[in-house]
Amino acid sequence: MLFSKMFIPTMKEDPKEAEVISHRLMLRAGFIRRLAPGIYTWLPLGLKSVQKVERIIREEMNKKGAQEILMPFVQPKELWVESRRWDKYGKELLRFTDRNKRELCIGPTHEEVVTDLVRKEVRSYKDLPLTLYQIQTKFRDEIRPRFGVMRAREFSMKDAYSFDVDEKGAEKSYMDMYDAYGKIFDRCGFKFMVVEADTGQIGGSFSHEFMVLADTGEDIIISCESCGYAANLERAEVGFASKPVQRKKGEFNKVETPGQTKVGEVASFLGVSPDKLLKTIIYNTDKGVIGVLIKGDREINETKLKNLLCLDYLELADEGTIERVTGSPPGFSGPIGLSIPLYADRDVELMEDFVVGGNEKDIHITGVNKDDFNVSGFYDLKIARNGDKCPNCSGTLSSTRGIEVGHIFKLGLKYSEAMHAVFLDSDGKERFMVMGCYGIGVTRIVAAAIEQGHDENGMILPLAISPFEVDVLPVNSSHRESMEFGEQLYKELLEKGVDAIFDDRDERPGVKFKDCDLIGIPIRVTIGEKNLKEGYIEIKLRHEKTSQRMKKGEAIERVIECVKRTTHQ
RNA sequence: CGGGGCGUGGCGCAGCAUGGUUUAGCGCGCUUGCCUUGGGAGCAAGAGGUCGCUGGUUCAAAUCCAGUCGCCCCGACCA
């Protein structure tokens, strides 16, 4: 491709709308343009990068025997009612009505459609296992899209679905995908981590997320270096010491704490540290009002709570409910004398002589111990953090940030039961198919690559997903020999299968260098007038500071060598 | 949905508190010519704006008032 002919609108200045690095650089380098919030057009350069990602994904999927299909992005309401997600999915599901008053939605995911397809077409165990995938545009009407294509409403996703005759087969399919994902992200040049994750909206029994490590990542990963335990924050469990407490019952006292409603306020008012306080948090749930007890300096992990109690709905109670249940305004709730079910974090078992709310305005109670009130049990309910004990070994947990680029779920029978996806086994018995589903954020991968690779001059893209592998750059565009040599070199590279671009523009060198760096092309071949006269050219790698001077006759060979080396690293 | 902010040539912004000397200005980009060619050069000449929209106040509105639309940021939310 000739640079002069390609539509590459680069920008020197930072666009106002972009705050994160990948978003800013993708706009500046002419990868994307915004059409509406969370909706982007992919320009030639960005699209090339996306297509390279897609190619890697297809190759690895196909290697595992997964077969590509393409499902519609508009889906009928009926299927979603059948899976019971029409009501459950919430506002992210964009719904609309056609001229015949049929209700439809734009697919945020395709479990329903694929399950419908397979249940209609597959009858026999002989047709299983089956893994189908597609690369398709999804739409999720995010409350607040941000960070460019990182959290867009419209985005491209690879989604695969596996159907097996039994658990064992499903596990094999799951592991195949797990393996393929590792290969895909390796080939994309990522530093990544696989973590245990919550199954969320998709549902199912267990799941793993593939996280690209980046300081700017939206997700927090909790991991243990000693045993390799890794989970996302929602899911992360915490280990507990088994130190027995001395005091079980206390001689507690009411104290006046006028106007002190927050943990910090009460603690400093009473002259104790926040971890001597016990918070009593009141929730409204689909199973009634409940209370959760947790140490004053910690937060409740609502995902763990939901999973523990099998809740569909969980929300902090409003002021009215709190007053009705505790008899006092918010800020003075405590466990003593409450009649609602109370669930305590396991930390509470280890606390002695602590402070709780008095269930009375401006009153707290000190010197409380765990047998002074009744709880339904002690569970792991807090949000894990740096320094907590590992749940699996004696190690310590630490937290890092990541960008979720892949997520695999073992669905089990959730959709096959709901939508009656069955087959006949070898005994002629009807059985439910065991399913799994596997997603990769295709467009997000490009953003993640930039978050992981950039400097003050622009992107530093891995060769495998860079829009071009090599930029052939003559310094002086009015020097005929430079231009001729450059063009020749460029053509030969193309013939050898190298994805090269030739910067034939009549621009000053600075402009060309800056653009090349901004776009992050991994290999630059610089053709300078003086060097050329002496029989030399230069090769510079984007991620290295200095360039190498070499004989012009060796250029092709050396460039190809660079491409190969970078591909296999 | 709550809180904050912003809408002025393609992009980034100034002007607005105190309406009128502003013919709405600056930087980048764009066009043409000259010049220049190892890090977004220089000189010269140009093109390009219903000041988001609607209504109001006024002799006079980018500027004041009301409404409205759009966007961005923080939060709740979330594959």
Coordinates of C-alpha atoms (C1' of nucleotides) in Angstrom, one line a residue, chain A residues 12 16 19 28 37 140 143-144 151 201 404 444 476 478 508-510 515 517 524 531 538, chain B residues 6 11-13 27-29 36-41 71-79:
Chain A
K12 CA -1.1 16.0 15.8
K16 CA -10.8 16.4 23.6
E19 CA -9.1 10.2 28.1
R28 CA -4.9 10.2 16.5
P37 CA -21.6 7.5 22.1
R140 CA -25.1 -3.9 24.5
I143 CA -25.3 2.6 30.8
R144 CA -22.1 4.6 30.2
R151 CA -16.3 -0.3 26.5
Q201 CA -25.7 -12.8 33.1
E404 CA -10.9 -8.7 30.1
R444 CA -11.3 -4.8 22.5
N476 CA 14.0 12.9 1.1
S478 CA 12.6 14.7 -3.9
R508 CA 9.2 16.4 5.3
P509 CA 11.0 13.6 7.2
G510 CA 9.7 14.7 10.5
D515 CA 3.3 9.1 11.7
D517 CA 5.8 6.0 15.3
R524 CA 10.8 0.8 9.8
N531 CA 23.4 6.4 3.5
E538 CA 18.7 1.6 8.2
Chain B
rC6 C1' -18.8 21.8 27.7
rC11 C1' -9.2 19.7 15.3
rG12 C1' -7.7 22.3 19.9
rC13 C1' -9.1 26.8 22.1
rG27 C1' -2.7 27.7 17.2
rC28 C1' -2.9 23.3 14.3
rG29 C1' -4.7 21.4 9.8
rU36 C1' 13.5 23.3 2.5
rU37 C1' 14.6 17.7 3.1
rG38 C1' 17.2 12.8 9.4
rG39 C1' 12.0 14.2 13.8
rG40 C1' 5.2 17.3 13.0
rA41 C1' 10.3 23.5 9.2
rC71 C1' -21.6 15.7 24.0
rC72 C1' -17.8 14.8 27.9
rC73 C1' -16.3 13.6 33.0
rC74 C1' -17.5 11.3 38.1
rG75 C1' -20.9 7.8 40.4
rA76 C1' -24.7 3.9 40.5
rC77 C1' -24.5 -0.3 36.7
rC78 C1' -21.9 -4.0 33.7
rA79 C1' -19.8 -8.8 29.3

